[in-house]
């Protein structure tokens, strides 16, 4: 029985593209007593692997916390795999606002001590005595109440690109750090104020609200389903968004836009920007915000030091990293002296710029490609590629895409081609085709035709 991934991320990305099926990005969590987390984990892996479900999932004796990508057509079958467990009957699946077929490229289910690393000793307070859940409309109403204090229970790099207007955004890297800070700050308001909290998907507030009730706060509220669910509701119900900017998410997208407001700056040049990236240097991998111009100039690096390093031969790069504790830096998530425009703690509630309207997701999907065949050889000197056609047909004038793990995705218009050693304008299944390719391609790169 297969209980672990057998494909690399690159292979998976190609398979997803070839399947051409629309995928949904979603998340959910449930607190429950799980007797045997290891068995629970293996059972889920077997059931989900069959459905081509991907994602990052934590299971523990206290429950399950999942971020996933699944083919849209398998949604109901997927839900059925959850509902075999009593504690997940009718569970709310938080669907993302923007879907990306590549949001997850592996199915990773890990058994952990806890489903959120909250660092709390749950024995000391009643974790079931939680705050009042609010839907988007109710949440908006309570934010208008002058007696309300709203707290963001996410980390500094998350609130920097988007948060609720007027929220307290603790300058913390972990959820655990934020609890005592807020407790101190609001010491004198335990009875007279509404303590309203939110996080990405609602899970952190389940514990935080119980913690604050235990600390003596009388009026504790939490956003049901977090920002993800709030965004769905304001769209569906035509409500005003009191959240501005982007919702940071923990998958390959690194964020989904909620409003057009850009509230953060490129960490390198200061221009309005809210696109997170990881430093190109594998020995650094710092999470930071970088605009397209700086990305081009710095080759996706966070500093000139890292830029120098990525131009070294690989062996030297590895030698530099060896024995060094880079983990600390990797998880420092966006704090480095070389980032001049990094902000945390108190954050602006005003828009610095307006984002260009993102392409409608449906529009993006409309750009369809059809798999034609694969690369058999590349004649380096002549810059000519040899392909075999396995599906459909190829015509001169077609817009084509050559794709592979090393090649990436390269588009070009096919002008002249040789089919079975003679010049021709059409190639059919079984034909061997050569044409000029101005970049190096690899054996087994895929050849697609782009149809709009
Ligand atoms: Zn910049
Ligand atoms: Zn770096």
GROMACS .gro file of C-alpha atoms and ligand atoms in nm:
model
  454
    1UNK     CA    1   0.000   0.000   0.000
    2UNK     CA    2   0.136   0.341  -0.093
    3UNK     CA    3   0.149   0.567   0.211
    4UNK     CA    4   0.390   0.834   0.087
    5UNK     CA    5   0.448   1.049  -0.222
    6UNK     CA    6   0.629   0.887  -0.506
    7UNK     CA    7   0.636   1.188  -0.740
    8UNK     CA    8   0.849   1.502  -0.721
    9UNK     CA    9   0.685   1.845  -0.718
   10UNK     CA   10   0.792   1.902  -1.080
   11UNK     CA   11   0.649   1.572  -1.198
   12UNK     CA   12   0.328   1.645  -1.014
   13UNK     CA   13   0.298   1.993  -1.168
   14UNK     CA   14   0.327   1.841  -1.517
   15UNK     CA   15   0.070   1.574  -1.437
   16UNK     CA   16  -0.175   1.835  -1.311
   17UNK     CA   17  -0.133   2.037  -1.631
   18UNK     CA   18  -0.173   1.730  -1.848
   19UNK     CA   19  -0.490   1.626  -1.665
   20UNK     CA   20  -0.626   1.974  -1.742
   21UNK     CA   21  -0.878   1.950  -1.458
   22UNK     CA   22  -0.974   2.246  -1.247
   23UNK     CA   23  -0.862   2.214  -0.886
   24UNK     CA   24  -0.996   2.374  -0.571
   25UNK     CA   25  -0.781   2.507  -0.289
   26UNK     CA   26  -0.946   2.461   0.048
   27UNK     CA   27  -0.878   2.432   0.418
   28UNK     CA   28  -1.051   2.291   0.723
   29UNK     CA   29  -0.981   2.189   1.081
   30UNK     CA   30  -1.156   2.007   1.361
   31UNK     CA   31  -1.075   1.956   1.724
   32UNK     CA   32  -1.158   1.604   1.840
   33UNK     CA   33  -1.014   1.319   2.041
   34UNK     CA   34  -0.821   1.095   1.803
   35UNK     CA   35  -0.723   0.767   1.967
   36UNK     CA   36  -0.469   0.649   1.712
   37UNK     CA   37  -0.335   0.945   1.507
   38UNK     CA   38  -0.092   0.721   1.314
   39UNK     CA   39  -0.369   0.497   1.185
   40UNK     CA   40  -0.593   0.797   1.119
   41UNK     CA   41  -0.310   0.949   0.914
   42UNK     CA   42  -0.255   0.634   0.707
   43UNK     CA   43  -0.628   0.586   0.643
   44UNK     CA   44  -0.659   0.944   0.520
   45UNK     CA   45  -0.354   0.911   0.298
   46UNK     CA   46  -0.492   0.602   0.126
   47UNK     CA   47  -0.838   0.757   0.076
   48UNK     CA   48  -0.707   1.094  -0.047
   49UNK     CA   49  -0.429   0.964  -0.266
   50UNK     CA   50  -0.694   0.786  -0.473
   51UNK     CA   51  -0.876   1.117  -0.523
   52UNK     CA   52  -0.561   1.296  -0.639
   53UNK     CA   53  -0.586   1.519  -0.332
   54UNK     CA   54  -0.275   1.720  -0.240
   55UNK     CA   55  -0.187   1.938   0.055
   56UNK     CA   56  -0.027   1.984   0.392
   57UNK     CA   57  -0.215   1.823   0.678
   58UNK     CA   58  -0.141   1.787   1.049
   59UNK     CA   59  -0.310   1.528   1.266
   60UNK     CA   60  -0.273   1.488   1.641
   61UNK     CA   61  -0.459   1.338   1.932
   62UNK     CA   62  -0.641   1.674   1.948
   63UNK     CA   63  -0.772   1.674   1.590
   64UNK     CA   64  -0.688   1.766   1.230
   65UNK     CA   65  -0.575   2.082   1.049
   66UNK     CA   66  -0.561   2.068   0.669
   67UNK     CA   67  -0.471   2.291   0.374
   68UNK     CA   68  -0.544   2.115   0.048
   69UNK     CA   69  -0.590   2.118  -0.327
   70UNK     CA   70  -0.833   1.871  -0.484
   71UNK     CA   71  -0.980   1.823  -0.833
   72UNK     CA   72  -1.312   2.006  -0.839
   73UNK     CA   73  -1.495   1.699  -0.969
   74UNK     CA   74  -1.386   1.500  -0.662
   75UNK     CA   75  -1.522   1.747  -0.408
   76UNK     CA   76  -1.825   1.542  -0.305
   77UNK     CA   77  -1.631   1.216  -0.287
   78UNK     CA   78  -1.368   1.397  -0.083
   79UNK     CA   79  -1.633   1.527   0.157
   80UNK     CA   80  -1.757   1.169   0.195
   81UNK     CA   81  -1.409   1.057   0.308
   82UNK     CA   82  -1.435   1.312   0.592
   83UNK     CA   83  -1.788   1.231   0.691
   84UNK     CA   84  -1.708   0.868   0.770
   85UNK     CA   85  -1.575   1.023   1.091
   86UNK     CA   86  -1.850   1.145   1.324
   87UNK     CA   87  -1.658   1.453   1.432
   88UNK     CA   88  -1.632   1.575   1.072
   89UNK     CA   89  -1.999   1.536   0.977
   90UNK     CA   90  -2.111   1.860   0.812
   91UNK     CA   91  -1.762   2.010   0.846
   92UNK     CA   92  -1.709   2.355   0.693
   93UNK     CA   93  -1.458   2.347   0.409
   94UNK     CA   94  -1.306   2.694   0.361
   95UNK     CA   95  -1.266   2.738  -0.011
   96UNK     CA   96  -1.001   2.984  -0.126
   97UNK     CA   97  -1.103   3.299  -0.310
   98UNK     CA   98  -0.849   3.244  -0.585
   99UNK     CA   99  -0.770   2.894  -0.698
  100UNK     CA  100  -0.439   2.788  -0.842
  101UNK     CA  101  -0.389   2.439  -0.982
  102UNK     CA  102  -0.039   2.438  -0.835
  103UNK     CA  103  -0.120   2.554  -0.481
  104UNK     CA  104   0.004   2.220  -0.348
  105UNK     CA  105   0.218   1.963  -0.527
  106UNK     CA  106   0.241   1.689  -0.265
  107UNK     CA  107   0.018   1.511  -0.022
  108UNK     CA  108   0.190   1.544   0.313
  109UNK     CA  109   0.010   1.424   0.624
  110UNK     CA  110   0.211   1.452   0.943
  111UNK     CA  111   0.142   1.325   1.291
  112UNK     CA  112   0.221   1.599   1.541
  113UNK     CA  113   0.175   1.662   1.912
  114UNK     CA  114  -0.070   1.939   1.828
  115UNK     CA  115  -0.252   2.055   1.517
  116UNK     CA  116  -0.133   2.412   1.574
  117UNK     CA  117   0.200   2.476   1.745
  118UNK     CA  118   0.043   2.709   1.999
  119UNK     CA  119   0.280   2.630   2.285
  120UNK     CA  120  -0.011   2.635   2.528
  121UNK     CA  121  -0.054   2.397   2.813
  122UNK     CA  122  -0.412   2.296   2.748
  123UNK     CA  123  -0.447   2.134   3.090
  124UNK     CA  124  -0.447   2.478   3.253
  125UNK     CA  125  -0.766   2.608   3.094
  126UNK     CA  126  -1.090   2.487   2.941
  127UNK     CA  127  -1.027   2.470   2.566
  128UNK     CA  128  -1.394   2.408   2.494
  129UNK     CA  129  -1.505   2.738   2.653
  130UNK     CA  130  -1.451   2.943   2.337
  131UNK     CA  131  -1.564   3.284   2.215
  132UNK     CA  132  -1.879   3.364   2.021
  133UNK     CA  133  -1.847   3.287   1.649
  134UNK     CA  134  -1.935   3.577   1.421
  135UNK     CA  135  -2.026   3.567   1.054
  136UNK     CA  136  -1.900   3.840   0.820
  137UNK     CA  137  -2.206   4.062   0.860
  138UNK     CA  138  -2.201   4.039   1.240
  139UNK     CA  139  -1.827   4.090   1.240
  140UNK     CA  140  -1.866   4.413   1.041
  141UNK     CA  141  -2.129   4.532   1.287
  142UNK     CA  142  -1.921   4.468   1.596
  143UNK     CA  143  -1.624   4.647   1.438
  144UNK     CA  144  -1.840   4.960   1.420
  145UNK     CA  145  -1.898   4.944   1.795
  146UNK     CA  146  -1.664   5.196   1.969
  147UNK     CA  147  -1.634   4.947   2.255
  148UNK     CA  148  -1.462   4.695   2.033
  149UNK     CA  149  -1.094   4.609   2.029
  150UNK     CA  150  -0.998   4.395   1.732
  151UNK     CA  151  -0.682   4.185   1.740
  152UNK     CA  152  -0.503   4.012   1.455
  153UNK     CA  153  -0.376   3.674   1.576
  154UNK     CA  154  -0.143   3.616   1.287
  155UNK     CA  155   0.226   3.691   1.246
  156UNK     CA  156   0.392   4.017   1.137
  157UNK     CA  157   0.454   3.903   0.780
  158UNK     CA  158   0.088   3.810   0.742
  159UNK     CA  159  -0.069   4.129   0.879
  160UNK     CA  160   0.181   4.345   0.687
  161UNK     CA  161   0.011   4.278   0.350
  162UNK     CA  162  -0.347   4.283   0.477
  163UNK     CA  163  -0.550   4.323   0.796
  164UNK     CA  164  -0.877   4.456   0.932
  165UNK     CA  165  -0.884   4.835   0.959
  166UNK     CA  166  -0.793   4.948   1.308
  167UNK     CA  167  -0.672   4.606   1.421
  168UNK     CA  168  -0.395   4.558   1.674
  169UNK     CA  169  -0.126   4.369   1.483
  170UNK     CA  170   0.126   4.228   1.730
  171UNK     CA  171   0.486   4.230   1.610
  172UNK     CA  172   0.531   3.857   1.659
  173UNK     CA  173   0.658   3.560   1.465
  174UNK     CA  174   0.448   3.300   1.641
  175UNK     CA  175   0.097   3.279   1.771
  176UNK     CA  176   0.226   3.180   2.114
  177UNK     CA  177   0.413   3.510   2.155
  178UNK     CA  178   0.106   3.718   2.082
  179UNK     CA  179  -0.109   3.584   2.368
  180UNK     CA  180   0.072   3.735   2.670
  181UNK     CA  181   0.141   4.059   2.480
  182UNK     CA  182  -0.229   4.113   2.416
  183UNK     CA  183  -0.318   4.003   2.767
  184UNK     CA  184  -0.088   4.275   2.911
  185UNK     CA  185  -0.196   4.541   2.669
  186UNK     CA  186  -0.564   4.496   2.742
  187UNK     CA  187  -0.528   4.434   3.116
  188UNK     CA  188  -0.773   4.713   3.205
  189UNK     CA  189  -1.040   4.625   2.955
  190UNK     CA  190  -1.128   4.271   3.053
  191UNK     CA  191  -1.486   4.358   3.135
  192UNK     CA  192  -1.580   4.675   2.948
  193UNK     CA  193  -1.459   4.602   2.595
  194UNK     CA  194  -1.547   4.351   2.327
  195UNK     CA  195  -1.235   4.153   2.251
  196UNK     CA  196  -1.277   4.056   1.886
  197UNK     CA  197  -1.021   3.833   1.720
  198UNK     CA  198  -0.946   3.687   1.382
  199UNK     CA  199  -0.688   3.475   1.202
  200UNK     CA  200  -0.646   3.314   0.859
  201UNK     CA  201  -0.891   3.023   0.879
  202UNK     CA  202  -1.029   3.049   1.232
  203UNK     CA  203  -0.826   2.774   1.397
  204UNK     CA  204  -0.591   2.991   1.601
  205UNK     CA  205  -0.888   3.182   1.746
  206UNK     CA  206  -1.040   2.860   1.878
  207UNK     CA  207  -0.755   2.838   2.128
  208UNK     CA  208  -0.695   3.212   2.170
  209UNK     CA  209  -1.056   3.283   2.261
  210UNK     CA  210  -1.057   3.007   2.524
  211UNK     CA  211  -0.727   3.140   2.660
  212UNK     CA  212  -0.860   3.496   2.695
  213UNK     CA  213  -1.184   3.386   2.855
  214UNK     CA  214  -0.973   3.198   3.104
  215UNK     CA  215  -0.771   3.519   3.161
  216UNK     CA  216  -1.092   3.695   3.263
  217UNK     CA  217  -1.211   3.864   2.944
  218UNK     CA  218  -1.590   3.873   2.954
  219UNK     CA  219  -1.686   3.953   2.594
  220UNK     CA  220  -1.480   3.744   2.356
  221UNK     CA  221  -1.570   3.706   1.989
  222UNK     CA  222  -1.401   3.538   1.695
  223UNK     CA  223  -1.441   3.552   1.319
  224UNK     CA  224  -1.592   3.222   1.208
  225UNK     CA  225  -1.379   3.053   0.945
  226UNK     CA  226  -1.127   3.338   0.957
  227UNK     CA  227  -1.040   3.578   0.676
  228UNK     CA  228  -1.081   3.305   0.414
  229UNK     CA  229  -1.445   3.258   0.499
  230UNK     CA  230  -1.505   3.631   0.554
  231UNK     CA  231  -1.387   3.701   0.200
  232UNK     CA  232  -1.629   3.444   0.058
  233UNK     CA  233  -1.918   3.589   0.256
  234UNK     CA  234  -1.862   3.955   0.172
  235UNK     CA  235  -1.848   3.859  -0.194
  236UNK     CA  236  -2.159   3.640  -0.179
  237UNK     CA  237  -2.362   3.888   0.028
  238UNK     CA  238  -2.230   4.208  -0.129
  239UNK     CA  239  -2.098   4.340   0.203
  240UNK     CA  240  -1.834   4.608   0.255
  241UNK     CA  241  -1.489   4.462   0.320
  242UNK     CA  242  -1.341   4.598   0.639
  243UNK     CA  243  -1.035   4.389   0.565
  244UNK     CA  244  -0.790   4.571   0.339
  245UNK     CA  245  -0.520   4.419   0.120
  246UNK     CA  246  -0.417   4.061   0.079
  247UNK     CA  247  -0.474   3.749   0.286
  248UNK     CA  248  -0.141   3.571   0.332
  249UNK     CA  249  -0.179   3.195   0.276
  250UNK     CA  250   0.055   2.907   0.339
  251UNK     CA  251   0.072   2.752  -0.002
  252UNK     CA  252   0.255   2.824  -0.323
  253UNK     CA  253   0.036   3.128  -0.388
  254UNK     CA  254   0.159   3.306  -0.070
  255UNK     CA  255  -0.147   3.529  -0.067
  256UNK     CA  256  -0.490   3.596  -0.210
  257UNK     CA  257  -0.619   3.941  -0.286
  258UNK     CA  258  -0.922   4.053  -0.085
  259UNK     CA  259  -0.932   4.421  -0.185
  260UNK     CA  260  -0.744   4.621  -0.447
  261UNK     CA  261  -0.556   4.810  -0.175
  262UNK     CA  262  -0.184   4.762  -0.151
  263UNK     CA  263  -0.085   4.857   0.204
  264UNK     CA  264   0.276   4.739   0.219
  265UNK     CA  265   0.599   4.833   0.045
  266UNK     CA  266   0.866   4.650  -0.149
  267UNK     CA  267   1.121   4.579   0.123
  268UNK     CA  268   1.404   4.684  -0.105
  269UNK     CA  269   1.294   5.002  -0.285
  270UNK     CA  270   0.991   5.109  -0.085
  271UNK     CA  271   0.745   5.122  -0.368
  272UNK     CA  272   0.391   4.998  -0.291
  273UNK     CA  273   0.395   4.621  -0.328
  274UNK     CA  274   0.249   4.318  -0.149
  275UNK     CA  275   0.404   4.022  -0.327
  276UNK     CA  276   0.591   3.791  -0.094
  277UNK     CA  277   0.874   3.577  -0.223
  278UNK     CA  278   1.150   3.358  -0.085
  279UNK     CA  279   1.514   3.458  -0.141
  280UNK     CA  280   1.664   3.268  -0.435
  281UNK     CA  281   1.969   3.168  -0.232
  282UNK     CA  282   1.889   2.822  -0.093
  283UNK     CA  283   2.110   2.894   0.205
  284UNK     CA  284   1.890   3.192   0.294
  285UNK     CA  285   1.536   3.146   0.165
  286UNK     CA  286   1.424   3.457   0.357
  287UNK     CA  287   1.054   3.542   0.316
  288UNK     CA  288   1.018   3.904   0.210
  289UNK     CA  289   0.828   4.145  -0.015
  290UNK     CA  290   0.984   4.227  -0.351
  291UNK     CA  291   0.853   4.424  -0.650
  292UNK     CA  292   0.903   4.304  -1.008
  293UNK     CA  293   1.178   4.559  -1.080
  294UNK     CA  294   1.378   4.462  -0.772
  295UNK     CA  295   1.316   4.096  -0.852
  296UNK     CA  296   1.472   4.146  -1.193
  297UNK     CA  297   1.761   4.357  -1.065
  298UNK     CA  298   1.835   4.135  -0.764
  299UNK     CA  299   1.753   3.806  -0.937
  300UNK     CA  300   1.502   3.729  -0.663
  301UNK     CA  301   1.762   3.771  -0.388
  302UNK     CA  302   1.713   3.951  -0.056
  303UNK     CA  303   2.061   4.109  -0.046
  304UNK     CA  304   2.379   4.162  -0.248
  305UNK     CA  305   2.543   3.889  -0.036
  306UNK     CA  306   2.285   3.637  -0.152
  307UNK     CA  307   2.313   3.765  -0.509
  308UNK     CA  308   2.690   3.695  -0.499
  309UNK     CA  309   2.629   3.349  -0.359
  310UNK     CA  310   2.385   3.234  -0.626
  311UNK     CA  311   2.645   3.319  -0.891
  312UNK     CA  312   2.901   3.090  -0.733
  313UNK     CA  313   2.945   2.736  -0.861
  314UNK     CA  314   2.703   2.501  -0.686
  315UNK     CA  315   2.981   2.315  -0.502
  316UNK     CA  316   3.096   2.641  -0.343
  317UNK     CA  317   2.739   2.728  -0.245
  318UNK     CA  318   2.699   2.394  -0.074
  319UNK     CA  319   3.038   2.434   0.098
  320UNK     CA  320   2.926   2.774   0.233
  321UNK     CA  321   2.609   2.626   0.376
  322UNK     CA  322   2.766   2.315   0.523
  323UNK     CA  323   2.771   2.310   0.899
  324UNK     CA  324   2.593   2.645   0.921
  325UNK     CA  325   2.269   2.664   1.110
  326UNK     CA  326   2.052   2.816   0.838
  327UNK     CA  327   1.726   2.693   0.987
  328UNK     CA  328   1.713   2.995   1.211
  329UNK     CA  329   1.740   3.232   0.921
  330UNK     CA  330   1.499   3.036   0.706
  331UNK     CA  331   1.230   3.071   0.968
  332UNK     CA  332   1.311   3.432   1.051
  333UNK     CA  333   1.045   3.510   0.796
  334UNK     CA  334   1.114   3.854   0.668
  335UNK     CA  335   1.337   4.016   0.928
  336UNK     CA  336   1.678   4.113   0.800
  337UNK     CA  337   1.886   4.432   0.824
  338UNK     CA  338   1.910   4.444   0.447
  339UNK     CA  339   1.534   4.499   0.416
  340UNK     CA  340   1.493   4.874   0.455
  341UNK     CA  341   1.120   4.900   0.409
  342UNK     CA  342   1.001   4.616   0.629
  343UNK     CA  343   0.723   4.721   0.870
  344UNK     CA  344   0.578   4.541   1.167
  345UNK     CA  345   0.394   4.630   1.483
  346UNK     CA  346   0.174   4.928   1.409
  347UNK     CA  347   0.062   4.910   1.048
  348UNK     CA  348  -0.110   5.169   0.827
  349UNK     CA  349  -0.482   5.149   0.760
  350UNK     CA  350  -0.452   5.335   0.436
  351UNK     CA  351  -0.399   5.219   0.087
  352UNK     CA  352  -0.064   5.312  -0.069
  353UNK     CA  353  -0.168   5.209  -0.417
  354UNK     CA  354  -0.432   5.017  -0.606
  355UNK     CA  355  -0.354   4.675  -0.744
  356UNK     CA  356  -0.423   4.610  -1.106
  357UNK     CA  357  -0.741   4.411  -1.146
  358UNK     CA  358  -0.638   4.049  -1.131
  359UNK     CA  359  -0.735   3.832  -1.421
  360UNK     CA  360  -1.063   3.667  -1.350
  361UNK     CA  361  -0.993   3.309  -1.253
  362UNK     CA  362  -1.227   3.188  -1.525
  363UNK     CA  363  -1.036   3.393  -1.778
  364UNK     CA  364  -0.713   3.233  -1.666
  365UNK     CA  365  -0.858   2.889  -1.710
  366UNK     CA  366  -0.974   2.975  -2.060
  367UNK     CA  367  -0.613   2.972  -2.175
  368UNK     CA  368  -0.613   2.605  -2.257
  369UNK     CA  369  -0.335   2.395  -2.385
  370UNK     CA  370  -0.340   2.061  -2.556
  371UNK     CA  371  -0.061   1.809  -2.515
  372UNK     CA  372   0.084   1.719  -2.855
  373UNK     CA  373   0.392   1.513  -2.781
  374UNK     CA  374   0.739   1.516  -2.635
  375UNK     CA  375   1.094   1.618  -2.712
  376UNK     CA  376   1.323   1.342  -2.837
  377UNK     CA  377   1.641   1.534  -2.900
  378UNK     CA  378   1.796   1.879  -2.910
  379UNK     CA  379   2.066   1.965  -3.164
  380UNK     CA  380   2.258   2.223  -2.962
  381UNK     CA  381   2.466   2.375  -3.245
  382UNK     CA  382   2.177   2.409  -3.488
  383UNK     CA  383   1.931   2.503  -3.211
  384UNK     CA  384   1.680   2.256  -3.344
  385UNK     CA  385   1.447   2.033  -3.145
  386UNK     CA  386   1.313   1.694  -3.251
  387UNK     CA  387   0.965   1.601  -3.127
  388UNK     CA  388   0.722   1.315  -3.178
  389UNK     CA  389   0.354   1.392  -3.211
  390UNK     CA  390   0.135   1.167  -2.997
  391UNK     CA  391  -0.194   1.358  -2.990
  392UNK     CA  392  -0.393   1.592  -3.215
  393UNK     CA  393  -0.189   1.770  -3.481
  394UNK     CA  394   0.060   2.050  -3.512
  395UNK     CA  395   0.032   2.322  -3.776
  396UNK     CA  396   0.274   2.593  -3.875
  397UNK     CA  397   0.159   2.922  -3.725
  398UNK     CA  398   0.050   2.747  -3.402
  399UNK     CA  399   0.133   2.903  -3.071
  400UNK     CA  400   0.318   2.634  -2.880
  401UNK     CA  401   0.449   2.578  -2.532
  402UNK     CA  402   0.750   2.367  -2.441
  403UNK     CA  403   0.750   2.267  -2.079
  404UNK     CA  404   0.975   2.072  -1.845
  405UNK     CA  405   1.134   2.085  -1.501
  406UNK     CA  406   1.456   2.244  -1.628
  407UNK     CA  407   1.322   2.423  -1.933
  408UNK     CA  408   1.033   2.583  -1.745
  409UNK     CA  409   0.745   2.706  -1.959
  410UNK     CA  410   0.858   2.859  -2.286
  411UNK     CA  411   0.615   2.984  -2.546
  412UNK     CA  412   0.681   3.044  -2.913
  413UNK     CA  413   0.509   3.070  -3.247
  414UNK     CA  414   0.593   2.785  -3.479
  415UNK     CA  415   0.704   2.916  -3.817
  416UNK     CA  416   0.877   2.651  -4.023
  417UNK     CA  417   0.895   2.281  -3.951
  418UNK     CA  418   1.025   1.964  -4.105
  419UNK     CA  419   0.791   1.667  -4.082
  420UNK     CA  420   0.946   1.324  -4.139
  421UNK     CA  421   1.239   1.489  -4.316
  422UNK     CA  422   1.040   1.707  -4.556
  423UNK     CA  423   0.912   2.059  -4.516
  424UNK     CA  424   0.539   2.056  -4.434
  425UNK     CA  425   0.268   2.265  -4.268
  426UNK     CA  426   0.092   1.989  -4.072
  427UNK     CA  427   0.218   1.707  -3.851
  428UNK     CA  428  -0.007   1.422  -3.741
  429UNK     CA  429   0.007   1.148  -3.478
  430UNK     CA  430   0.319   0.936  -3.517
  431UNK     CA  431   0.509   1.204  -3.712
  432UNK     CA  432   0.861   1.311  -3.619
  433UNK     CA  433   0.897   1.687  -3.637
  434UNK     CA  434   1.198   1.916  -3.618
  435UNK     CA  435   1.196   2.293  -3.587
  436UNK     CA  436   1.408   2.574  -3.456
  437UNK     CA  437   1.397   2.627  -3.080
  438UNK     CA  438   1.599   2.930  -2.964
  439UNK     CA  439   1.661   2.788  -2.615
  440UNK     CA  440   1.793   2.460  -2.489
  441UNK     CA  441   1.530   2.192  -2.425
  442UNK     CA  442   1.554   1.857  -2.252
  443UNK     CA  443   1.465   1.504  -2.342
  444UNK     CA  444   1.101   1.437  -2.249
  445UNK     CA  445   1.004   1.803  -2.233
  446UNK     CA  446   0.636   1.826  -2.322
  447UNK     CA  447   0.512   1.998  -2.634
  448UNK     CA  448   0.174   2.172  -2.609
  449UNK     CA  449  -0.040   2.373  -2.844
  450UNK     CA  450  -0.202   2.679  -2.688
  451UNK     CA  451  -0.565   2.725  -2.784
  452UNK     CA  452  -0.740   3.039  -2.666
  453LIG    ZN1  453   1.133   4.721  -0.525
  454LIG    ZN1  454   1.883   3.600   0.095
   0.00000   0.00000   0.00000
